Coordinates of C-alpha atoms in Angstrom, one line a residue:
Chain A
M23 CA 34.6 20.1 -23.9
N24 CA 33.7 22.8 -25.3
E25 CA 33.6 26.3 -23.8
E26 CA 30.3 27.3 -24.3
L27 CA 28.8 24.3 -23.8
K28 CA 30.3 23.6 -20.8
H29 CA 28.5 27.5 -20.0
Y30 CA 24.5 25.1 -20.7
N31 CA 26.1 22.7 -18.1
D32 CA 26.6 25.2 -15.7
R33 CA 22.5 26.7 -16.8
A34 CA 21.8 23.3 -15.9
E35 CA 23.7 23.7 -12.5
N36 CA 21.6 26.5 -12.0
L37 CA 18.3 25.1 -12.6
I38 CA 18.9 22.1 -10.6
L39 CA 20.2 24.7 -7.6
N40 CA 16.6 27.0 -7.4
H41 CA 15.0 24.9 -8.1
L42 CA 15.9 22.8 -5.0
E43 CA 16.3 26.1 -3.0
S44 CA 12.6 26.6 -3.9
G45 CA 11.7 23.7 -1.4
N46 CA 9.8 25.7 1.4
V47 CA 9.5 22.5 4.1
S48 CA 12.6 21.9 5.7
K49 CA 16.0 23.4 5.1
M50 CA 17.7 20.2 6.4
I51 CA 16.2 18.1 2.4
K52 CA 17.8 20.6 0.5
D53 CA 20.5 21.3 2.0
A54 CA 21.3 17.3 1.9
S55 CA 20.5 17.2 -1.5
I56 CA 22.2 21.0 -3.1
Y57 CA 25.3 19.1 -1.1
S58 CA 25.3 15.7 -3.0
I59 CA 24.7 18.6 -6.1
Q60 CA 27.5 20.3 -5.3
A61 CA 29.5 18.0 -4.9
G62 CA 30.3 18.7 -8.9
G63 CA 31.0 15.9 -11.4
K64 CA 32.3 15.7 -14.8
R65 CA 28.1 16.4 -15.7
F66 CA 29.0 14.2 -18.6
R67 CA 25.1 14.0 -18.8
P68 CA 23.8 17.4 -19.4
Y69 CA 26.5 18.0 -21.9
L70 CA 25.5 15.6 -23.6
V71 CA 21.5 16.6 -24.2
F72 CA 23.3 20.4 -25.5
A73 CA 25.3 18.5 -28.1
T74 CA 23.1 17.2 -29.4
L75 CA 21.3 20.1 -30.2
K76 CA 23.4 21.9 -31.0
S77 CA 24.2 19.4 -33.8
F78 CA 20.6 20.2 -34.9
G79 CA 21.2 23.4 -34.8
L80 CA 19.6 24.7 -31.9
D81 CA 20.0 26.9 -28.8
P82 CA 21.2 24.0 -26.3
A83 CA 19.0 25.6 -24.2
A84 CA 16.2 24.0 -25.2
G85 CA 17.3 21.5 -23.2
L86 CA 18.3 22.3 -19.7
S87 CA 15.2 20.8 -17.6
A88 CA 16.4 17.2 -19.4
A89 CA 20.1 18.5 -18.6
G90 CA 19.2 19.5 -15.3
A91 CA 16.6 16.4 -14.2
I92 CA 18.8 13.5 -15.6
E93 CA 22.6 14.9 -14.1
M94 CA 19.5 14.8 -10.7
I95 CA 19.0 11.2 -11.1
H96 CA 22.7 10.2 -11.5
T97 CA 23.2 12.4 -8.1
Y98 CA 19.8 10.4 -6.8
S99 CA 22.0 7.0 -7.6
L100 CA 25.2 7.7 -6.2
I101 CA 24.1 8.7 -2.8
H102 CA 21.9 5.7 -2.8
D103 CA 24.6 3.6 -4.6
D104 CA 27.0 5.0 -1.9
L105 CA 24.9 3.9 1.0
P106 CA 26.1 1.3 3.9
A107 CA 23.4 -1.3 2.4
M108 CA 24.8 -0.9 -1.2
D109 CA 29.0 -0.6 -1.4
D110 CA 29.1 1.8 1.7
D111 CA 31.7 4.2 0.4
N112 CA 32.2 7.2 2.6
Y113 CA 34.2 8.7 -0.4
R114 CA 33.2 9.9 -3.4
R115 CA 35.4 13.0 -5.4
G116 CA 37.8 13.1 -2.4
Q117 CA 34.3 14.1 -0.5
L118 CA 32.2 12.9 2.4
T119 CA 29.8 10.7 1.0
N120 CA 25.8 12.4 1.7
H121 CA 25.2 10.0 4.9
K122 CA 28.5 10.3 6.2
V123 CA 27.6 13.9 6.0
H124 CA 24.3 13.7 7.2
G125 CA 23.1 10.2 8.1
E126 CA 21.7 7.9 6.6
A127 CA 18.1 8.6 6.9
V128 CA 17.9 11.6 6.0
A129 CA 20.9 10.5 2.9
I130 CA 18.2 7.9 1.9
L131 CA 15.2 10.7 1.8
A132 CA 17.5 13.0 -0.3
G133 CA 18.1 10.8 -3.1
D134 CA 14.3 10.4 -2.8
N135 CA 14.1 13.8 -3.3
L136 CA 16.1 14.6 -6.2
L137 CA 14.5 11.4 -8.0
T138 CA 11.1 13.3 -7.7
E139 CA 11.8 16.4 -8.7
S140 CA 13.6 15.7 -11.5
F141 CA 10.2 14.8 -12.9
N142 CA 8.9 18.1 -11.6
V143 CA 11.9 19.8 -12.7
L144 CA 10.4 17.8 -16.3
A145 CA 6.2 18.8 -15.8
E146 CA 6.8 22.7 -15.0
D147 CA 9.0 23.7 -17.9
E148 CA 7.4 26.1 -19.2
S149 CA 9.3 26.5 -22.6
L150 CA 8.4 23.9 -24.1
P151 CA 5.1 21.5 -25.0
A152 CA 3.1 19.4 -23.1
D153 CA 3.8 17.0 -25.7
I154 CA 7.6 17.2 -25.6
R155 CA 7.8 16.8 -21.8
I156 CA 4.9 14.3 -21.3
Q157 CA 7.9 12.0 -24.6
L158 CA 10.7 13.5 -22.0
V159 CA 9.2 11.7 -18.7
Q160 CA 7.9 8.6 -20.9
V161 CA 11.6 8.5 -21.8
V162 CA 14.1 9.6 -18.3
S163 CA 11.5 7.1 -16.4
R164 CA 12.0 4.9 -18.6
A165 CA 15.9 5.2 -18.2
A166 CA 15.5 5.5 -14.2
G167 CA 13.4 2.8 -14.3
Q168 CA 12.9 -1.2 -13.5
S169 CA 14.5 -2.2 -17.7
G170 CA 17.1 0.8 -17.4
M171 CA 19.6 2.0 -14.5
I172 CA 17.6 0.2 -11.8
G173 CA 16.8 -2.9 -13.3
G174 CA 20.9 -3.1 -14.1
Q175 CA 21.7 -2.4 -10.6
M176 CA 20.1 -5.1 -9.7
L177 CA 21.5 -7.4 -11.8
D178 CA 25.0 -6.0 -10.8
I179 CA 23.8 -7.3 -7.3
E180 CA 22.6 -9.7 -8.8
A181 CA 25.6 -10.9 -9.9
E182 CA 28.4 -10.2 -6.7
G183 CA 29.9 -13.2 -6.1
K184 CA 29.6 -14.6 -8.9
N185 CA 31.6 -15.7 -11.9
I186 CA 29.6 -14.3 -14.9
T187 CA 30.3 -14.1 -19.1
M188 CA 31.5 -11.1 -21.0
D189 CA 27.6 -11.3 -22.5
E190 CA 26.1 -10.5 -18.8
L191 CA 28.9 -7.9 -17.9
V192 CA 27.9 -6.0 -21.2
M193 CA 23.9 -6.5 -20.3
I194 CA 24.9 -4.7 -16.6
H195 CA 26.8 -2.1 -18.2
R196 CA 24.2 -1.2 -20.5
H197 CA 21.5 -0.5 -18.0
K198 CA 23.0 0.5 -15.3
T199 CA 25.3 3.0 -16.8
G200 CA 24.4 2.9 -20.3
K201 CA 21.1 3.8 -20.4
L202 CA 21.9 6.6 -18.7
I203 CA 24.5 8.0 -21.3
V204 CA 21.4 7.3 -23.9
A205 CA 18.4 9.4 -22.3
P206 CA 20.3 12.9 -23.1
I207 CA 20.7 12.2 -26.4
E208 CA 17.0 10.9 -27.6
S209 CA 16.2 13.9 -25.0
A210 CA 17.9 15.8 -27.6
A211 CA 16.4 14.1 -30.1
I212 CA 12.4 14.9 -29.0
I213 CA 13.2 18.0 -27.8
A214 CA 14.5 18.5 -31.6
A215 CA 11.7 16.7 -33.1
A216 CA 13.4 14.8 -35.1
D217 CA 12.6 12.3 -37.7
D218 CA 12.9 8.0 -37.1
E219 CA 15.4 7.9 -39.3
T220 CA 18.1 10.2 -37.0
K221 CA 16.5 9.1 -33.8
A222 CA 17.4 5.6 -34.7
L223 CA 21.0 6.6 -36.2
L224 CA 21.6 8.5 -32.8
L225 CA 20.6 6.1 -30.2
R226 CA 22.8 3.7 -31.9
F227 CA 25.5 6.4 -31.4
A228 CA 24.6 6.7 -28.0
E229 CA 24.4 3.2 -27.6
Y230 CA 27.9 3.2 -28.5
L231 CA 28.7 6.0 -26.5
G232 CA 27.6 4.4 -23.5
I233 CA 29.9 0.9 -23.9
L234 CA 33.0 2.5 -25.0
F235 CA 32.5 4.7 -22.0
Q236 CA 32.4 1.3 -19.3
I237 CA 35.7 0.2 -21.5
R238 CA 37.5 4.0 -20.7
D239 CA 36.9 2.8 -17.0
D240 CA 37.8 -0.1 -16.5
I241 CA 41.1 1.0 -18.7
L242 CA 41.0 3.9 -16.5
D243 CA 41.0 1.4 -13.1
V244 CA 44.4 0.0 -14.3
E245 CA 46.6 3.0 -15.6
G246 CA 44.2 6.1 -14.5
D247 CA 46.0 8.6 -12.2
M248 CA 44.5 8.5 -9.0
S249 CA 45.5 12.3 -8.6
V250 CA 43.1 13.1 -11.9
T251 CA 40.4 10.5 -11.1
G252 CA 40.1 10.3 -7.9
K253 CA 39.7 6.7 -7.5
L254 CA 43.0 3.9 -6.1
S255 CA 43.6 2.1 -9.0
G256 CA 43.5 -1.6 -9.9
S257 CA 40.1 -2.2 -7.5
D258 CA 38.9 -3.7 -9.9
A259 CA 41.4 -6.6 -10.3
R260 CA 41.5 -6.3 -6.5
K261 CA 37.6 -6.8 -5.9
E262 CA 38.3 -9.5 -9.0
K263 CA 35.5 -7.9 -10.9
V264 CA 35.1 -9.2 -14.3
T265 CA 36.0 -5.9 -17.1
Y266 CA 37.1 -5.0 -20.1
V267 CA 40.5 -5.6 -19.3
S268 CA 40.0 -8.7 -17.2
T269 CA 38.4 -10.4 -20.2
Y270 CA 40.8 -9.4 -23.0
G271 CA 43.9 -8.0 -21.6
L272 CA 45.1 -3.7 -21.3
N273 CA 46.1 -3.9 -25.1
G274 CA 42.6 -5.8 -25.9
A275 CA 40.3 -3.8 -24.4
K276 CA 41.9 -0.7 -26.0
E277 CA 41.3 -2.1 -29.0
Q278 CA 38.0 -3.0 -28.5
L279 CA 37.7 0.3 -27.5
E280 CA 38.7 1.1 -31.0
L281 CA 36.7 -0.3 -32.6
L282 CA 33.4 0.7 -30.7
K283 CA 35.4 4.2 -32.0
D284 CA 35.4 3.4 -35.1
D285 CA 32.0 2.2 -35.8
A286 CA 30.6 5.7 -33.6
E287 CA 32.3 7.8 -36.2
E288 CA 30.4 5.7 -38.4
I289 CA 27.3 6.6 -37.6
L290 CA 28.8 10.0 -37.3
E291 CA 29.2 10.2 -41.4
N292 CA 25.6 7.9 -41.9
L293 CA 24.1 11.1 -40.4
S294 CA 26.2 14.4 -41.1
S295 CA 24.2 14.9 -44.1
K296 CA 21.7 16.0 -42.0
L297 CA 23.3 17.2 -38.6
D298 CA 26.4 19.3 -38.5
T299 CA 27.7 16.3 -36.7
D300 CA 31.0 18.0 -35.3
E301 CA 30.2 18.6 -31.6
L302 CA 29.5 15.2 -31.1
Y303 CA 32.5 13.6 -32.8
S304 CA 34.5 15.8 -29.6
V305 CA 32.4 14.1 -27.6
L306 CA 33.2 10.7 -28.7
Q307 CA 37.1 12.3 -28.7
M308 CA 36.4 12.9 -25.3
F309 CA 34.6 9.7 -24.4
A310 CA 37.8 8.1 -25.6
V311 CA 40.6 9.4 -23.9
R312 CA 39.2 11.4 -21.1
E313 CA 41.6 10.9 -18.3
Q314 CA 38.4 10.9 -15.3
Chain B
M28 CA -16.7 1.5 0.7
N29 CA -18.4 1.3 -2.6
E30 CA -18.4 -1.7 -4.3
E31 CA -18.8 -0.6 -7.7
L32 CA -15.0 1.9 -5.8
K33 CA -14.0 -0.4 -5.5
H34 CA -13.6 -2.6 -8.4
Y35 CA -12.1 0.4 -9.5
N36 CA -8.8 -0.2 -6.6
D37 CA -8.1 -4.1 -8.5
R38 CA -8.0 -2.6 -11.5
A39 CA -5.3 -0.2 -10.7
E40 CA -3.6 -2.9 -8.3
N41 CA -3.5 -5.1 -11.8
L42 CA -2.5 -2.0 -13.6
I43 CA 0.4 -1.6 -10.9
L44 CA 1.0 -5.2 -11.2
N45 CA 0.9 -5.7 -15.3
H46 CA 3.9 -1.9 -15.7
L47 CA 5.5 -3.9 -13.3
E48 CA 5.7 -7.7 -14.9
S49 CA 6.9 -5.5 -17.9
G50 CA 10.1 -5.3 -16.6
N51 CA 11.9 -7.8 -18.7
V52 CA 16.0 -7.0 -17.5
S53 CA 15.7 -8.3 -13.7
K54 CA 13.4 -10.9 -12.3
M55 CA 14.6 -9.8 -9.1
I56 CA 13.9 -6.6 -9.2
K57 CA 10.6 -7.6 -10.2
D58 CA 9.0 -9.6 -7.8
A59 CA 10.5 -7.0 -4.4
S60 CA 8.4 -4.4 -5.5
I61 CA 5.0 -6.9 -6.2
Y62 CA 5.9 -8.0 -2.9
S63 CA 4.7 -4.9 -1.8
I64 CA 1.8 -3.7 -3.5
Q65 CA 0.7 -7.2 -2.8
A66 CA 1.2 -6.9 0.6
G67 CA -2.3 -5.5 0.8
G68 CA -2.7 -2.2 2.8
K69 CA -7.1 -0.1 2.5
R70 CA -6.0 1.7 -1.3
F71 CA -7.9 4.8 0.1
R72 CA -4.9 6.3 -2.2
P73 CA -6.8 5.3 -5.5
Y74 CA -10.2 5.1 -4.5
L75 CA -9.8 8.6 -3.4
V76 CA -9.2 9.4 -7.2
F77 CA -12.1 6.5 -7.6
A78 CA -14.8 8.5 -5.9
T79 CA -14.0 12.2 -7.2
L80 CA -14.4 11.4 -10.5
K81 CA -17.4 10.0 -9.7
S82 CA -19.0 12.8 -8.6
F83 CA -18.4 13.9 -11.7
G84 CA -20.3 11.9 -13.2
L85 CA -17.5 10.7 -15.1
D86 CA -16.0 7.6 -15.7
P87 CA -13.4 6.2 -13.0
A88 CA -11.7 4.4 -15.4
A89 CA -10.1 7.4 -16.8
G90 CA -8.1 7.9 -13.0
L91 CA -6.8 4.5 -13.4
S92 CA -2.8 5.7 -13.9
A93 CA -3.5 8.6 -10.8
A94 CA -5.1 5.9 -8.6
G95 CA -2.2 3.0 -9.5
A96 CA 1.1 5.9 -9.6
I97 CA 0.1 7.6 -6.4
E98 CA -0.6 4.0 -4.9
M99 CA 3.0 2.8 -6.1
I100 CA 4.4 6.8 -4.5
H101 CA 2.0 5.7 -0.9
T102 CA 4.3 1.8 -1.3
Y103 CA 7.5 3.6 -2.5
S104 CA 7.0 5.6 0.9
L105 CA 6.4 2.4 3.6
I106 CA 9.5 0.6 2.8
H107 CA 11.8 3.3 2.5
D108 CA 10.1 4.2 6.3
D109 CA 10.7 0.8 7.4
L110 CA 14.2 1.0 6.7
P111 CA 16.4 -0.4 9.6
A112 CA 18.0 3.4 8.7
M113 CA 14.1 5.1 8.6
D114 CA 11.6 3.3 11.6
D115 CA 13.5 0.1 11.3
D116 CA 10.1 -2.1 11.3
N117 CA 10.1 -5.7 11.0
Y118 CA 6.1 -5.9 10.3
R119 CA 4.3 -4.4 8.3
R120 CA 0.3 -5.6 8.5
G121 CA 1.2 -8.4 10.0
Q122 CA 4.0 -9.4 7.3
L123 CA 7.6 -9.5 7.1
T124 CA 9.3 -5.9 5.7
N125 CA 10.2 -5.5 2.3
H126 CA 14.0 -5.5 3.4
K127 CA 13.3 -8.6 5.9
V128 CA 12.8 -10.3 2.8
H129 CA 14.9 -9.2 -0.1
G130 CA 17.2 -7.3 2.4
E131 CA 18.1 -4.2 2.4
A132 CA 19.6 -2.8 -1.0
V133 CA 16.8 -5.3 -2.6
A134 CA 14.8 -3.2 -0.7
I135 CA 16.6 0.7 -0.8
L136 CA 15.6 0.1 -5.1
A137 CA 12.6 -1.3 -4.1
G138 CA 11.2 1.2 -3.5
D139 CA 13.3 3.8 -5.8
N140 CA 11.8 1.6 -9.0
L141 CA 8.0 2.2 -7.8
L142 CA 8.8 5.7 -7.6
T143 CA 10.4 6.0 -10.9
E144 CA 7.9 3.5 -12.6
S145 CA 5.4 5.5 -11.0
F146 CA 5.9 8.1 -13.4
N147 CA 6.4 5.3 -16.2
V148 CA 2.5 5.0 -15.1
L149 CA 1.1 8.2 -16.0
A150 CA 3.3 9.2 -18.4
E151 CA 2.4 6.4 -21.0
D152 CA -1.2 7.0 -20.3
E153 CA -1.8 6.9 -24.5
S154 CA -6.2 7.2 -23.0
L155 CA -5.5 10.7 -21.2
P156 CA -4.3 14.0 -23.7
A157 CA 0.2 15.2 -22.9
D158 CA -1.7 18.1 -21.2
I159 CA -3.6 16.4 -18.6
R160 CA -1.4 13.6 -18.2
I161 CA 1.9 17.1 -17.5
Q162 CA -0.9 18.6 -14.9
L163 CA -0.9 15.2 -13.5
V164 CA 3.7 14.3 -13.4
Q165 CA 3.2 18.6 -12.1
V166 CA 0.2 17.4 -9.3
V167 CA 2.0 13.9 -8.3
S168 CA 5.8 14.9 -7.9
R169 CA 4.5 18.2 -5.7
A170 CA 2.7 16.1 -3.6
A171 CA 5.2 13.4 -2.9
G172 CA 8.5 15.7 -3.2
Q173 CA 10.1 18.1 -1.1
S174 CA 7.5 20.6 -0.8
G175 CA 4.9 17.5 0.1
M176 CA 5.9 14.0 1.2
I177 CA 9.1 14.1 1.6
G178 CA 9.8 17.5 3.4
G179 CA 6.9 16.2 6.0
Q180 CA 8.9 12.6 6.3
M181 CA 12.1 15.1 6.5
L182 CA 10.3 17.4 9.2
D183 CA 9.4 13.9 11.1
I184 CA 13.1 13.2 11.0
E185 CA 14.0 16.8 12.4
A186 CA 11.4 16.6 15.2
E187 CA 12.6 13.0 16.5
G188 CA 13.4 13.6 20.6
K189 CA 12.5 17.4 20.8
N190 CA 9.3 18.9 22.3
I191 CA 7.4 20.2 19.8
T192 CA 3.8 22.4 19.5
M193 CA 0.4 21.2 17.3
D194 CA 0.5 24.0 14.7
E195 CA 4.7 22.5 13.6
L196 CA 3.1 18.9 14.5
V197 CA 0.0 20.1 12.0
M198 CA 2.4 20.2 9.0
I199 CA 4.7 17.3 9.9
H200 CA 0.6 16.4 8.9
R201 CA -0.4 18.2 6.4
H202 CA 3.3 17.0 4.4
K203 CA 3.8 13.9 5.0
T204 CA 0.5 12.0 5.0
G205 CA -2.0 15.3 4.0
K206 CA 0.2 15.6 0.7
L207 CA -0.2 12.0 -0.5
I208 CA -4.1 11.9 0.2
V209 CA -5.0 15.7 -1.3
A210 CA -3.2 14.8 -4.5
P211 CA -5.4 12.0 -5.6
I212 CA -8.8 14.8 -5.3
E213 CA -6.6 17.2 -7.2
S214 CA -5.6 14.5 -9.7
A215 CA -9.4 13.5 -10.3
A216 CA -10.1 17.7 -10.8
I217 CA -7.7 17.6 -13.8
I218 CA -9.0 15.1 -15.8
A219 CA -12.4 16.1 -15.1
A220 CA -11.4 19.8 -16.2
A221 CA -12.5 21.0 -12.8
D222 CA -13.8 24.8 -13.3
D223 CA -11.9 27.0 -10.8
E224 CA -13.8 27.2 -8.2
T225 CA -14.8 23.6 -8.0
K226 CA -11.2 22.9 -7.6
A227 CA -10.2 25.3 -5.0
L228 CA -13.0 23.8 -2.6
L229 CA -12.2 20.2 -4.0
L230 CA -9.0 21.0 -2.4
R231 CA -9.5 22.8 0.5
F232 CA -11.8 19.4 1.4
A233 CA -9.3 17.0 0.3
E234 CA -6.9 19.0 3.1
Y235 CA -10.0 19.0 5.7
L236 CA -9.7 15.4 5.2
G237 CA -6.0 14.9 5.4
I238 CA -6.3 16.4 9.2
L239 CA -9.0 14.6 9.8
F240 CA -7.2 11.2 8.6
Q241 CA -4.4 12.0 11.1
I242 CA -6.4 12.5 13.9
R243 CA -8.6 9.2 13.9
D244 CA -4.7 7.8 13.0
D245 CA -4.5 9.3 16.9
I246 CA -7.7 8.3 18.2
L247 CA -7.1 4.3 16.9
D248 CA -3.5 4.3 18.3
V249 CA -5.6 4.3 22.2
E250 CA -8.5 2.8 21.2
G251 CA -8.2 0.8 18.6
D252 CA -8.9 -2.8 17.9
M253 CA -4.9 -5.0 17.9
S254 CA -6.3 -7.2 15.5
V255 CA -8.4 -4.9 13.2
T256 CA -5.8 -2.5 12.9
G257 CA -2.8 -4.7 12.9
K258 CA -0.7 -2.2 15.4
L259 CA -0.2 -2.7 19.2
S260 CA -2.0 0.4 20.7
G261 CA -0.7 3.5 23.0
S262 CA 2.9 3.4 21.3
D263 CA 1.7 7.3 20.3
A264 CA 2.3 7.3 24.4
R265 CA 4.7 4.8 25.3
K266 CA 7.1 6.6 22.7
E267 CA 6.3 9.9 24.2
K268 CA 4.8 11.1 20.7
V269 CA 2.7 14.5 20.0
T270 CA -0.6 13.4 19.1
Y271 CA -3.8 15.3 18.9
V272 CA -4.7 12.7 22.3
S273 CA -2.0 13.5 23.7
T274 CA -3.5 17.6 23.2
Y275 CA -7.1 17.8 23.6
G276 CA -6.9 14.4 25.4
L277 CA -8.6 11.3 23.9
N278 CA -12.9 13.2 23.7
G279 CA -11.4 16.3 23.1
A280 CA -9.6 15.1 20.5
K281 CA -12.7 13.2 19.2
E282 CA -14.3 16.6 19.2
Q283 CA -12.0 17.7 16.9
L284 CA -12.8 15.5 15.0
E285 CA -16.6 15.8 14.5
L286 CA -15.6 19.5 14.1
L287 CA -13.5 18.4 11.4
K288 CA -16.2 16.5 9.9
D289 CA -18.5 19.7 9.8
D290 CA -16.0 22.0 7.9
A291 CA -15.6 18.8 5.3
E292 CA -19.2 19.1 5.2
E293 CA -20.6 22.2 4.5
I294 CA -17.7 22.0 1.9
L295 CA -19.5 19.5 0.2
E296 CA -22.8 21.4 0.9
N297 CA -21.9 24.7 -1.1
L298 CA -20.1 21.2 -3.6
S299 CA -23.5 19.8 -4.5
S300 CA -24.5 22.2 -7.6
K301 CA -22.3 21.2 -9.2
L302 CA -20.5 17.9 -7.7
D303 CA -23.2 14.2 -6.8
T304 CA -21.4 15.0 -3.1
D305 CA -23.1 11.1 -2.5
E306 CA -19.8 9.2 -2.9
L307 CA -18.2 11.6 -1.1
Y308 CA -20.2 12.0 1.8
S309 CA -19.8 8.1 2.2
V310 CA -15.3 9.1 2.7
L311 CA -16.0 12.1 4.6
Q312 CA -17.4 8.5 6.9
M313 CA -15.2 6.4 6.1
F314 CA -12.5 8.2 6.7
A315 CA -14.1 9.8 10.2
V316 CA -15.3 5.8 12.0
R317 CA -12.8 3.6 10.2
E318 CA -11.3 1.0 12.4
Q319 CA -8.2 0.5 10.4

């Protein structure tokens, strides 16, 4: 990550923490919500907002509320995913999961809180005009809801124990993780008031990025360094999950990733007459070779 | 309820159902979300939006998205409240709770979905200007979040098994149920572009209405007809809950309710030079004598 843009990631985190700190009814909901925000994470999604704004030659700070809101939604989804009724995970990134520390009831409410307050963060950002803010609420709620992330989570649950096809798997990924990778880039395009053609190309780039993210995940599950990924290797194979690696083999998955990277680069070439695409190239590279 | 306004309640329900039906990723998330919307309910909150708009002489239809969004949030909060980790209820209004029919994982996601999509319903309402929509997102997210309903739910959990004072109880009610009774009236005032004085008076009226709602709840728990309330009588006493009745006695609680009603009527008198307050008087009466 570019150090300049990483600085905006820190500002987005501060924005979230200040917002949560401003709650004045229950200290416990504040503490439980902040716990999961501070549990770390790669902050890829906020970074995508800032990198895209920079490609328009704009001040990345214009995307702070969008970046914060999307990271809050990502975090709430992890809290609820980790619950006993869902994936029943005790640890995430080497730390106890929210419900293991605060109990299930509080964890459910902390997730609900981060989701609810994410829309408050967007709506209260007085630095953006109302019509931009309302477009951001539209884009983020669509990406997070039944036609986005939650739809994908549900498909994932429905697929458990079934033999699904590669097409069905792509459908799950495109929604479960893909939509919340597209949303930061789309949010930045809205803030930048991008023309339709630029926006369409950026969205296609973002979709490729989302799939590439998942292929890299599947590869890391096989050959990742546990001390870096924080996850046990080979867990997909043990769970007999359908993945890019199980379908195409390790080398096949790597080829798929390279092909996708080529396609995404081609889109960036098309965008280069309008945008400074350097930062987006770096993002693509980062997603393709990331070790965690 | 006024038959004309009840008709708008039906339209708000249709708006919610059509919105949920438009989801195209997972049938299961759609079905689970719709299940709880169709489980019925008194629809007090949408009704408050329409009654307030009527008092401004406006078309109640202008409040359909706000009414729908607030009812979706109310419904999601019930789904999550009923979960085993929360109140662990098997029945609500004589029907199996969401998790009893769809399982816990799906119920958690259905609640998340209704919450997320409520903001989408507000943001996508093209019949309202962007600056009105963004104010509605602000008001509704504040009412539902850490400084509103979720804050109150958390206080309620923190109070379990403790001897709390009447002041602490009022604090819980003002947030847990009160904020989502104020929100529909505040939303209508925003849509009506009410002046500051009118808005302030309406908000005070709404707050009184919220407390009155709770006192009536406590009274009904003692002398309500189970076949009408759908709840076992005396459950508060069995759980040794602090209520208005346990603090002031049954007659004392009824006196409190009458005093509050008098205060609320006084506010309506003050409002009568600006608004047609007939419908709001009826609402007050309805809240004071409701049997369910």
